[in-house]
mmCIF file of C-alpha atoms in Angstrom:
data_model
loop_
_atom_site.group_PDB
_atom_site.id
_atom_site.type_symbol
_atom_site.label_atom_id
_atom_site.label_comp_id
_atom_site.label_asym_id
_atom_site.label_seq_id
_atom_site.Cartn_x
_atom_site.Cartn_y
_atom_site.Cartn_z
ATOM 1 C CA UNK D 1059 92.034 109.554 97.141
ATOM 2 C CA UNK D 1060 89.080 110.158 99.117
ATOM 3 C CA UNK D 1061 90.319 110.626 102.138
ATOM 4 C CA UNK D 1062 87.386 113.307 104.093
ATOM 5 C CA UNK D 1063 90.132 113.936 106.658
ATOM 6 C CA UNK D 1064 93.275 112.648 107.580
ATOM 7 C CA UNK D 1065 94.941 113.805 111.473
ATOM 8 C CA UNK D 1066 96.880 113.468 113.973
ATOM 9 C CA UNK D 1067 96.249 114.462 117.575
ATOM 10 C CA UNK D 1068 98.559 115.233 120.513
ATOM 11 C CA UNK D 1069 97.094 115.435 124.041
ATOM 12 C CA UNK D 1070 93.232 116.053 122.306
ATOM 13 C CA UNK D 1071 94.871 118.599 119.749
ATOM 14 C CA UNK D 1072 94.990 118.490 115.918
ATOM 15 C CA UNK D 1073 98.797 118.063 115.262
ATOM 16 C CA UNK D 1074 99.480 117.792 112.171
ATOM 17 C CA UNK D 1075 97.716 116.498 108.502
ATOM 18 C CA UNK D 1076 98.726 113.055 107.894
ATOM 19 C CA UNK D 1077 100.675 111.859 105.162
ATOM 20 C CA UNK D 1078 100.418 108.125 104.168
ATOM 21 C CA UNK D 1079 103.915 108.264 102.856
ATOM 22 C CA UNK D 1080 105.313 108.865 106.545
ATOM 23 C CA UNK D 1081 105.878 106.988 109.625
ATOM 24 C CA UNK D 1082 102.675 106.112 111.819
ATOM 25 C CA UNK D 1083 102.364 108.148 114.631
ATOM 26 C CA UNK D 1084 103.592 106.149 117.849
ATOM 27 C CA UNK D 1085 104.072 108.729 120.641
ATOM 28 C CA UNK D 1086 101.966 107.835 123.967
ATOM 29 C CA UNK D 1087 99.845 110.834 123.712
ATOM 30 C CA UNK D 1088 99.467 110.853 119.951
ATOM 31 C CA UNK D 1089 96.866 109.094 117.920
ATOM 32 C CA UNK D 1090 95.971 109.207 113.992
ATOM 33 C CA UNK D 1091 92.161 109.674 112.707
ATOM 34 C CA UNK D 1092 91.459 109.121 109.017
ATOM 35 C CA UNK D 1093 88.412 109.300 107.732
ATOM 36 C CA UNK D 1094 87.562 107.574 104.206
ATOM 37 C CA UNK D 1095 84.069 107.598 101.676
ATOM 38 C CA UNK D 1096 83.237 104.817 99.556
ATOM 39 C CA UNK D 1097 87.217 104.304 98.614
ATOM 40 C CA UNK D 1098 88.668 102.431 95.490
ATOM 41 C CA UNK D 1099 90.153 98.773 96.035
ATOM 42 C CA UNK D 1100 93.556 100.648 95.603
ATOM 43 C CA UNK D 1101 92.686 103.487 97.734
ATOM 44 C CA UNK D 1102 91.863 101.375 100.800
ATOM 45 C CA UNK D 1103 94.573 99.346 100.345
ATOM 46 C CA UNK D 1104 97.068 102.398 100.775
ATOM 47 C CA UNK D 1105 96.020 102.676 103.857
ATOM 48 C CA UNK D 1106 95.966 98.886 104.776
ATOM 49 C CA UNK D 1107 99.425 98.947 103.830
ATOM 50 C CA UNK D 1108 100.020 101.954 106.447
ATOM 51 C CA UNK D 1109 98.894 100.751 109.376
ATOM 52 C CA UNK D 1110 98.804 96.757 109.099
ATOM 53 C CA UNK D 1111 95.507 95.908 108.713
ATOM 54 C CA UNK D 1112 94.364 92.174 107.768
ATOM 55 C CA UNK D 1113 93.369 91.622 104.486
ATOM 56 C CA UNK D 1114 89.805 90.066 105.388
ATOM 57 C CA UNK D 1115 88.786 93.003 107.277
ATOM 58 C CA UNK D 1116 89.879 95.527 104.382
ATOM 59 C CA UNK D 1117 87.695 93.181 101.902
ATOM 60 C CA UNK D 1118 84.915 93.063 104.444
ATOM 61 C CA UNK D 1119 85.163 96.839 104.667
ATOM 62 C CA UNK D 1120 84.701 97.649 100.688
ATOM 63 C CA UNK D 1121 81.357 95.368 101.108
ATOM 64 C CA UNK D 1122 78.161 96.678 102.124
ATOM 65 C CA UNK D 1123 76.627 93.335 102.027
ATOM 66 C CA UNK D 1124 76.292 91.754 106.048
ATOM 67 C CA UNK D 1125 75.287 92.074 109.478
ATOM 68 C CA UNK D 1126 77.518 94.380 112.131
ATOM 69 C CA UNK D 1127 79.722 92.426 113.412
ATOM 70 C CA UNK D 1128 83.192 92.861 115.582
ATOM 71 C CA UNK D 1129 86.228 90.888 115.221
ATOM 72 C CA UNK D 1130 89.487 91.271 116.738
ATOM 73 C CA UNK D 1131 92.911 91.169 114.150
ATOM 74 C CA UNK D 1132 96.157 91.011 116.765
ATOM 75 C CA UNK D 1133 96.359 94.509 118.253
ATOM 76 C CA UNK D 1134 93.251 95.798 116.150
ATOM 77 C CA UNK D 1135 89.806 96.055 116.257
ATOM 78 C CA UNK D 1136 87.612 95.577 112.914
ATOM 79 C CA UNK D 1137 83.696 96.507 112.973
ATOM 80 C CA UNK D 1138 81.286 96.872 111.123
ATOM 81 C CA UNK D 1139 77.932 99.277 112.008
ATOM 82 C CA UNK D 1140 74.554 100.369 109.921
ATOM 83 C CA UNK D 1141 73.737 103.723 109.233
ATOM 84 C CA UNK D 1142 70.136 104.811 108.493
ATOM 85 C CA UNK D 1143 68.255 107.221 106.169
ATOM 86 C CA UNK D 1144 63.950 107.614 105.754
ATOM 87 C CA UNK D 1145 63.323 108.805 101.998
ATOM 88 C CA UNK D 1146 60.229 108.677 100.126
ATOM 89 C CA UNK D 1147 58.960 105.902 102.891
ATOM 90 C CA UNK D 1148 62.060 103.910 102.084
ATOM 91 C CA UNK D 1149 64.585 102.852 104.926
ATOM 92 C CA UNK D 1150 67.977 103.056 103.092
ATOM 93 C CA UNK D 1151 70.745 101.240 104.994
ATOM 94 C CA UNK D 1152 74.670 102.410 104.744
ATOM 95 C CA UNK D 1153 78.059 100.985 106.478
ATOM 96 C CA UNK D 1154 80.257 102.678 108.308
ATOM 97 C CA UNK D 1155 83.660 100.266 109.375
ATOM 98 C CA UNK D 1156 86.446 100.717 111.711
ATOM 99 C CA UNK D 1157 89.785 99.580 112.208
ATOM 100 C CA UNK D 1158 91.109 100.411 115.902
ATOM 101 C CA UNK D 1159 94.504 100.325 117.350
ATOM 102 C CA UNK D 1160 95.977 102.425 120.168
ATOM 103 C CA UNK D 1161 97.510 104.920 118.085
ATOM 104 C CA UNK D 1162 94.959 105.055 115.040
ATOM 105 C CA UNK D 1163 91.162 104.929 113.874
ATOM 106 C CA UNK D 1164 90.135 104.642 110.376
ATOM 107 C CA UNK D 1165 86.424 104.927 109.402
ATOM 108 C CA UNK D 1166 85.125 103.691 105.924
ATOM 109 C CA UNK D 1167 81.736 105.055 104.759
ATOM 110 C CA UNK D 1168 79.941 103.127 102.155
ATOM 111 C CA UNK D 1169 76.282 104.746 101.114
ATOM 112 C CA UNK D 1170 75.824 106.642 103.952
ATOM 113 C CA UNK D 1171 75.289 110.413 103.099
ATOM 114 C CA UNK D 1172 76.031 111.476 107.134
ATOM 115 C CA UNK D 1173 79.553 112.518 107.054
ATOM 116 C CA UNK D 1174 81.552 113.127 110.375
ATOM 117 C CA UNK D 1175 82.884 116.662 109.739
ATOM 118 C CA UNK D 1176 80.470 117.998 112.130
ATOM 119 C CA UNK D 1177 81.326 115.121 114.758
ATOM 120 C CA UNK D 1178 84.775 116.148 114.403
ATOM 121 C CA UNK D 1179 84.823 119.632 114.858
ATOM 122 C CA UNK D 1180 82.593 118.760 118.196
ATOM 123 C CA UNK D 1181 84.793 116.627 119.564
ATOM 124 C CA UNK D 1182 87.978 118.762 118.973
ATOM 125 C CA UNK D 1183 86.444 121.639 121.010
ATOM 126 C CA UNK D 1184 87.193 118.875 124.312
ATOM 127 C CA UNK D 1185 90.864 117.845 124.010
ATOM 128 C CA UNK D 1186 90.621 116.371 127.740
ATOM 129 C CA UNK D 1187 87.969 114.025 125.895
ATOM 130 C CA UNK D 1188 90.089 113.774 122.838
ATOM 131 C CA UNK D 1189 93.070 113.044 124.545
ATOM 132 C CA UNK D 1190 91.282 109.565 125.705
ATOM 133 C CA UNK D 1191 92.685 108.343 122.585
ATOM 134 C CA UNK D 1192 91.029 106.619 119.207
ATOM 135 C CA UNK D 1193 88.270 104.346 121.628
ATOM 136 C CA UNK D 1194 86.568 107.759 122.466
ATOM 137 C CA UNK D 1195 86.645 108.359 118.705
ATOM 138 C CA UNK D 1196 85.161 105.321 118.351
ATOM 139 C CA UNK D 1197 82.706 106.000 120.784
ATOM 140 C CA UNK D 1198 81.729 109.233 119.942
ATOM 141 C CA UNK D 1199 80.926 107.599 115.842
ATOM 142 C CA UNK D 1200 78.689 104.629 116.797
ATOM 143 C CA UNK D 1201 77.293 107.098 119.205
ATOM 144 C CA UNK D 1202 76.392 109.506 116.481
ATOM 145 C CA UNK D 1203 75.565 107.041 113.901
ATOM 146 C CA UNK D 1204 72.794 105.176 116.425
ATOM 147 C CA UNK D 1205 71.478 108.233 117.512
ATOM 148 C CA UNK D 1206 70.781 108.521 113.297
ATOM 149 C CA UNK D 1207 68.117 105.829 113.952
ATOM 150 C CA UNK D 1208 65.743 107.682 116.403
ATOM 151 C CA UNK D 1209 64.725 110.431 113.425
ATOM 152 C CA UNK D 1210 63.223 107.370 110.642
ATOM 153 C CA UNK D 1211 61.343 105.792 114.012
ATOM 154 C CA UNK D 1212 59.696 108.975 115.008
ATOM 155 C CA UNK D 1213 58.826 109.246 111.431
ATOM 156 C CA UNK D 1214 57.640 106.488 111.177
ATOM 157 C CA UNK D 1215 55.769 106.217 114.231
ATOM 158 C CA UNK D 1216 54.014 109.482 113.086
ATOM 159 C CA UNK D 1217 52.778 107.509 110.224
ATOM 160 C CA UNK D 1218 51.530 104.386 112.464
ATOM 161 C CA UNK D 1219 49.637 107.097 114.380
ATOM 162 C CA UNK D 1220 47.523 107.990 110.946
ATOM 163 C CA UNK D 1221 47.484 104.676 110.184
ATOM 164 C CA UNK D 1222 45.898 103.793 113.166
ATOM 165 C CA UNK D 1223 43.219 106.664 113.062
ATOM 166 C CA UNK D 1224 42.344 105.344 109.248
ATOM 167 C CA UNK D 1225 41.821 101.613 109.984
ATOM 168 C CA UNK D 1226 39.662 102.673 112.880
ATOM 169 C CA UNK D 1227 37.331 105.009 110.875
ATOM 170 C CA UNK D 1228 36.457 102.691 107.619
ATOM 171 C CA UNK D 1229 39.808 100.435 107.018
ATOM 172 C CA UNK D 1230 42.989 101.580 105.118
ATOM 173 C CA UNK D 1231 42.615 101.868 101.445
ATOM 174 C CA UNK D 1232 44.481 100.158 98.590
ATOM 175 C CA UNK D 1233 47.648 102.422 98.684
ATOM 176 C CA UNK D 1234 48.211 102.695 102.471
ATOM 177 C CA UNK D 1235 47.919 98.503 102.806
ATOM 178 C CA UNK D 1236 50.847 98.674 100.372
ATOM 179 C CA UNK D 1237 52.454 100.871 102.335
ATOM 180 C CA UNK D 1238 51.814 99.074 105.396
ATOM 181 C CA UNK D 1239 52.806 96.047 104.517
ATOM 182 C CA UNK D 1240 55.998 97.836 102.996
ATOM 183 C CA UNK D 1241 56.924 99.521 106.313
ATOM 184 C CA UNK D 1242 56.787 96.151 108.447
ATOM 185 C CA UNK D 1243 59.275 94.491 105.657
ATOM 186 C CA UNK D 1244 61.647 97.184 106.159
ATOM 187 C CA UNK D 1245 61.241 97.121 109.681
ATOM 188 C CA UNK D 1246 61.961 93.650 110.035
ATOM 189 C CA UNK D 1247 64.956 94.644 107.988
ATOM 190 C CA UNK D 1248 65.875 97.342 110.407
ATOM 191 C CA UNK D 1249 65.402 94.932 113.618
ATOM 192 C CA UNK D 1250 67.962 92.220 111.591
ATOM 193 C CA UNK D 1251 70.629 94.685 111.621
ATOM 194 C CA UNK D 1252 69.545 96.129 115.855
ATOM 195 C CA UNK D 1253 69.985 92.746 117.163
ATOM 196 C CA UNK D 1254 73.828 92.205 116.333
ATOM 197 C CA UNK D 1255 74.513 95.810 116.700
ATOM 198 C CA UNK D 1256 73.216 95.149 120.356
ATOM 199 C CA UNK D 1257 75.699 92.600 120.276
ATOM 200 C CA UNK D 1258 78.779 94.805 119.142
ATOM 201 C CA UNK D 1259 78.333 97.745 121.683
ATOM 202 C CA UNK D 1260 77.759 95.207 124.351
ATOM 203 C CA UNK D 1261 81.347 93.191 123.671
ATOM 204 C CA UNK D 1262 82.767 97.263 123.708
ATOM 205 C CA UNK D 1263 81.149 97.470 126.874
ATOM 206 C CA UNK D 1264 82.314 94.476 128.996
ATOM 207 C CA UNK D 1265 84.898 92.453 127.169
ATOM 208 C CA UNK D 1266 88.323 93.300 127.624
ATOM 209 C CA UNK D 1267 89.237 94.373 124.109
ATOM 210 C CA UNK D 1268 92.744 95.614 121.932
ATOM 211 C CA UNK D 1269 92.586 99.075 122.029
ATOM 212 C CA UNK D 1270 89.529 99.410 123.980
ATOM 213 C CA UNK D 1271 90.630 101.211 127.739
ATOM 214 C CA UNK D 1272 88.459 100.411 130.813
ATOM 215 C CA UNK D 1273 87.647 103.990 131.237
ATOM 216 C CA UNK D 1274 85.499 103.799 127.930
ATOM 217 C CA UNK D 1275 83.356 100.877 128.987
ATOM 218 C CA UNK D 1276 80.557 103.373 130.816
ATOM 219 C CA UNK D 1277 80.045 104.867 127.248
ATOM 220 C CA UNK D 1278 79.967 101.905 125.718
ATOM 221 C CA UNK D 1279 77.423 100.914 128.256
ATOM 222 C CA UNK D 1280 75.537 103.907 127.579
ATOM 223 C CA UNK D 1281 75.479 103.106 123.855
ATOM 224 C CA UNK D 1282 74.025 99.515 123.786
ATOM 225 C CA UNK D 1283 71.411 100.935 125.968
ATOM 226 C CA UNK D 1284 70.434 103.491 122.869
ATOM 227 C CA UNK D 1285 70.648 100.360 120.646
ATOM 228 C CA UNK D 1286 68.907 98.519 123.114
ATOM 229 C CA UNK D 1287 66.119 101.431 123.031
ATOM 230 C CA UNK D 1288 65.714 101.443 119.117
ATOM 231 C CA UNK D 1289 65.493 97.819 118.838
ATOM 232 C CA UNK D 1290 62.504 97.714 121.255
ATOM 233 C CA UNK D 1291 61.224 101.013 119.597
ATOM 234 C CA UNK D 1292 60.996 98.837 116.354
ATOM 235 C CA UNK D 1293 59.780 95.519 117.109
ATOM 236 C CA UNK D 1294 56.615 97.908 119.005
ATOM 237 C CA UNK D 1295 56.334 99.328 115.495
ATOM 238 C CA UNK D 1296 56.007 96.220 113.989
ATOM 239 C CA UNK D 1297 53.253 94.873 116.403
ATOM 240 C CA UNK D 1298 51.535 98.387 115.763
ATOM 241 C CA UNK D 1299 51.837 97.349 112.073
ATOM 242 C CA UNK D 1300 50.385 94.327 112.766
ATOM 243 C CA UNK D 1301 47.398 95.547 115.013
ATOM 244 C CA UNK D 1302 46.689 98.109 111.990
ATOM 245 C CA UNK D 1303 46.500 95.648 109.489
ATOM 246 C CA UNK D 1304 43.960 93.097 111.992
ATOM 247 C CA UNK D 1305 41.701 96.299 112.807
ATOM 248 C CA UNK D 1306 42.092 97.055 109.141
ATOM 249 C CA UNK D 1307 40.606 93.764 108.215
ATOM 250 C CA UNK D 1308 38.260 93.035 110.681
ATOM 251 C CA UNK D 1309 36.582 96.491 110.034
ATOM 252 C CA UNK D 1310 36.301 95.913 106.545
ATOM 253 C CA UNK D 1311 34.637 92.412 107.458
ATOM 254 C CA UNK D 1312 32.305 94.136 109.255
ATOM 255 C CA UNK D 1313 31.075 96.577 106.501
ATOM 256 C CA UNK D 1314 31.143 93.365 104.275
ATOM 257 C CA UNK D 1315 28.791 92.054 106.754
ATOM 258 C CA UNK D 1316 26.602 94.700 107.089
ATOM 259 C CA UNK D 1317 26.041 95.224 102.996
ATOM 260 C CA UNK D 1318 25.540 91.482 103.455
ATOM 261 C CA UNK D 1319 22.471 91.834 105.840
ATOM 262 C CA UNK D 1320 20.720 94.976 104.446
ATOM 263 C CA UNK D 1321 21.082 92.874 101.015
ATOM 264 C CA UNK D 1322 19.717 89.862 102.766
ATOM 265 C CA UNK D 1323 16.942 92.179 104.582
ATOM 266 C CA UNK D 1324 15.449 94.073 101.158
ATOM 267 C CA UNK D 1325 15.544 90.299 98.990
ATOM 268 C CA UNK D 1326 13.522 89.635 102.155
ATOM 269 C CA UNK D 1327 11.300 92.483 101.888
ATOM 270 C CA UNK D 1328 10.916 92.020 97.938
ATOM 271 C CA UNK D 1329 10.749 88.354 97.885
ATOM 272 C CA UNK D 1330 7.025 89.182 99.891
ATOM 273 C CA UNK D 1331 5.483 90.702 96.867
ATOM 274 C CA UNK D 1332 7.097 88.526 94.411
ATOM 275 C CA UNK D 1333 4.830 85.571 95.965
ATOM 276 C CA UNK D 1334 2.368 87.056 96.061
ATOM 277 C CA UNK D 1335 2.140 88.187 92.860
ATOM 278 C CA UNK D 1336 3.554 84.647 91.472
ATOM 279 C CA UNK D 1337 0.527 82.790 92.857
ATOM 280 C CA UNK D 1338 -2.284 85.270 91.315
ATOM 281 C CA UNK D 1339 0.198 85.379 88.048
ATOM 282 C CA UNK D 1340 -1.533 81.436 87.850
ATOM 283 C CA UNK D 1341 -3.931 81.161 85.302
ATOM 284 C CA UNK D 1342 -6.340 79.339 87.773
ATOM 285 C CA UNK D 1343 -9.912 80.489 87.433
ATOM 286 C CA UNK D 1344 -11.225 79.089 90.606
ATOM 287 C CA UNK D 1345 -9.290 81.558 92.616
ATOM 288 C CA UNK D 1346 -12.348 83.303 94.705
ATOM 289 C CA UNK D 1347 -10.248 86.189 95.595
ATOM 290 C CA UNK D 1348 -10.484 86.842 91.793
ATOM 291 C CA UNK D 1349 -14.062 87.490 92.005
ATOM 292 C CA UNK D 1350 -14.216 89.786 94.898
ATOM 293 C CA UNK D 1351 -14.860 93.406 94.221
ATOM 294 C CA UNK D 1352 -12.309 93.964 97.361
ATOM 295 C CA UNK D 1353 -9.392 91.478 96.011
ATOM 296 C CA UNK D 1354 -7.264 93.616 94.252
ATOM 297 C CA UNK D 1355 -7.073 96.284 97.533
ATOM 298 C CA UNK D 1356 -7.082 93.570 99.860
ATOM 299 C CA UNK D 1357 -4.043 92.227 98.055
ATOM 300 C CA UNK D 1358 -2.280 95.819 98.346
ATOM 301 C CA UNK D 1359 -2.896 95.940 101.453
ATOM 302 C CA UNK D 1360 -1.623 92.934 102.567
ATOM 303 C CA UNK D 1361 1.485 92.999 100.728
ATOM 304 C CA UNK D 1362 2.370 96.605 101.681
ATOM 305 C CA UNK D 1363 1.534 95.458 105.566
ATOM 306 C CA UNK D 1364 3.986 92.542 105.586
ATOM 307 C CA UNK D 1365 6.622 94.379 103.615
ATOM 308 C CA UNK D 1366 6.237 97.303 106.102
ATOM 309 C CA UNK D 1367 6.264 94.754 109.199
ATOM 310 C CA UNK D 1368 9.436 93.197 107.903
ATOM 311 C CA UNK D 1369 11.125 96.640 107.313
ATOM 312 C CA UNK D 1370 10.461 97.688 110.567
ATOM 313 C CA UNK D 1371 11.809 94.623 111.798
ATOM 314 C CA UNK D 1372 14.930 94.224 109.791
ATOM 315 C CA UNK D 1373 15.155 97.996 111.468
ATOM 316 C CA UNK D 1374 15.190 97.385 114.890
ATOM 317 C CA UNK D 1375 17.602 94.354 114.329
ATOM 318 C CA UNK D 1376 20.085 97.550 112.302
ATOM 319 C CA UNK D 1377 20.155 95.571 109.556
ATOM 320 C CA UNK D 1378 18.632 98.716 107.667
#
């Protein structure tokens, strides 16, 4: 079974381990919190069999495939939130989904390498806060696992900063356009999954809900507001991503310009002697410049003055 942990609580205090061969927990001031990791078909539905839960939320659950979403089920609450990870330049996405009821909470993790041992240990140190029962749980999970998106954007945005600084100087090269282009893919991906996350935390915050006490609703509030904050935080990224790539391009247009000019300046220059020299290549002997002690000097002369004159020009225009 993997079951991480598996407890009951009694006025905010651990109470006891739970074992899914005994009775649920119904006492007012008692709750149940199980928490499971990528669990077997089987598994999962040893627990579904425990506490009642519908049998389109527990397939929905063992499927990391979707958007977040919240449905209610009778007395329950089903929902589904993304996790996130940076590694190697790669956003990985995980699921973490609940089922919530007024005496339980169970949490399914499917790729998601951010356990909630830590959470839990936090949270028990405040039973006034534990005692509020399995929506503060619930609360204090999304509330972790959105805060888990902040780390990859500030990463990120680190990266936009170089980014920026490179396509200013001379253009991004090969590997960083990749990797540009890369980033605003998987940020689109990341903005796909923000949008009807803002969705969920904002039905927790001002629908009235199974499970889900008016109390609660200021934290809820409090969480679409960090959702609210990442999705804006990424769609900026994406423009950023955008501008980069523009600057990128237009700079490199420029340079392409520019070798285009000082190529079109020296075929200039060179195309001076070249006619030069093509007309007295003619085999013409009535050329009187032929004849001339001075021709061959003058001719010298005259092409080294207009090449000079053009190069100076050509100069002072910065096309050399």
């Amino acid at each position: 079974m993997t079951i991480i942990a598996a407890y009951s609580y009694l006025d905010g205090r651990r109470h006891r381990e739970i074992n899914l061969a005994s009775p649920v927990s119904d006492g007012p001031d008692e709750f149940e919190w199980i928490g499971l990791f990528e669990p077997t078909a089987e598994e999962l539905q040893t627990v579904a069999e425990r506490y009642g839960l519908h049998a389109l939320a527990v397939e929905d659950a063992r499927s990391l495939a979707g958007l977040p979403k919240l449905e209610v089920y009778g007395r329950h609450l089903f929902l589904k939130a993304r996790t996130v990870t940076l590694a190697e330049n790669q956003i990985n996405f995980g699921l973490t989904s609940f089922f919530v009821a007024e005496n339980f909470i169970v949490t399914v993790r499917l790729g998601s390498s951010e356990g909630h041992a830590l959470l839990r240990e936090r949270i028990e140190e405040d039973a006034a806060l534990l005692a509020q029962g399995p929506d503060y749980v619930l609360h204090a999970v999304l509330d972790l696992i959105i805060d888990g998106y902040f780390p990859p954007l500030d990463r990120i945005g680190e990266k936009l900063d170089h980014f920026e600084e490179e396509a200013v100087d001379g253009g991004l090269d090969r590997d960083h356009t990749k990797e540009v282009f890369s980033l605003r893919r998987q940020l689109l991906r990341l903005q796909r999954q923000l949008v009807p996350m803002e969705e969920v935390c904002a039905k927790l915050a001002h629908l009235d809900l199974p499970a889900i006490g008016q109390d609660m609703r200021p934290y809820f509030r409090d969480v679409t507001d960090h959702v609210r904050r990442a999705e804006t935080m990424t769609r900026l990224q994406r423009e950023v991503l955008a501008s980069v790539m523009e600057t990128s391009a237009l700079i490199e247009q420029q340079n392409q310009n520019a070798i285009t000019r000082q190529l079109a300046a020296w075929a200039a220059i060179l195309a001076v002697p070249t006619a030069i020299a093509g007309i007295y290549g003619m085999n013409f002997e009535s050329m009187p410049e032929l004849k001339s002690p001075w021709g061959y000097p003058a001719i010298l002369l005259l092409i080294f003055m207009v090449s000079t004159g053009l190069w100076l020009r050509f100069r002072r225009l910065g096309w050399l």
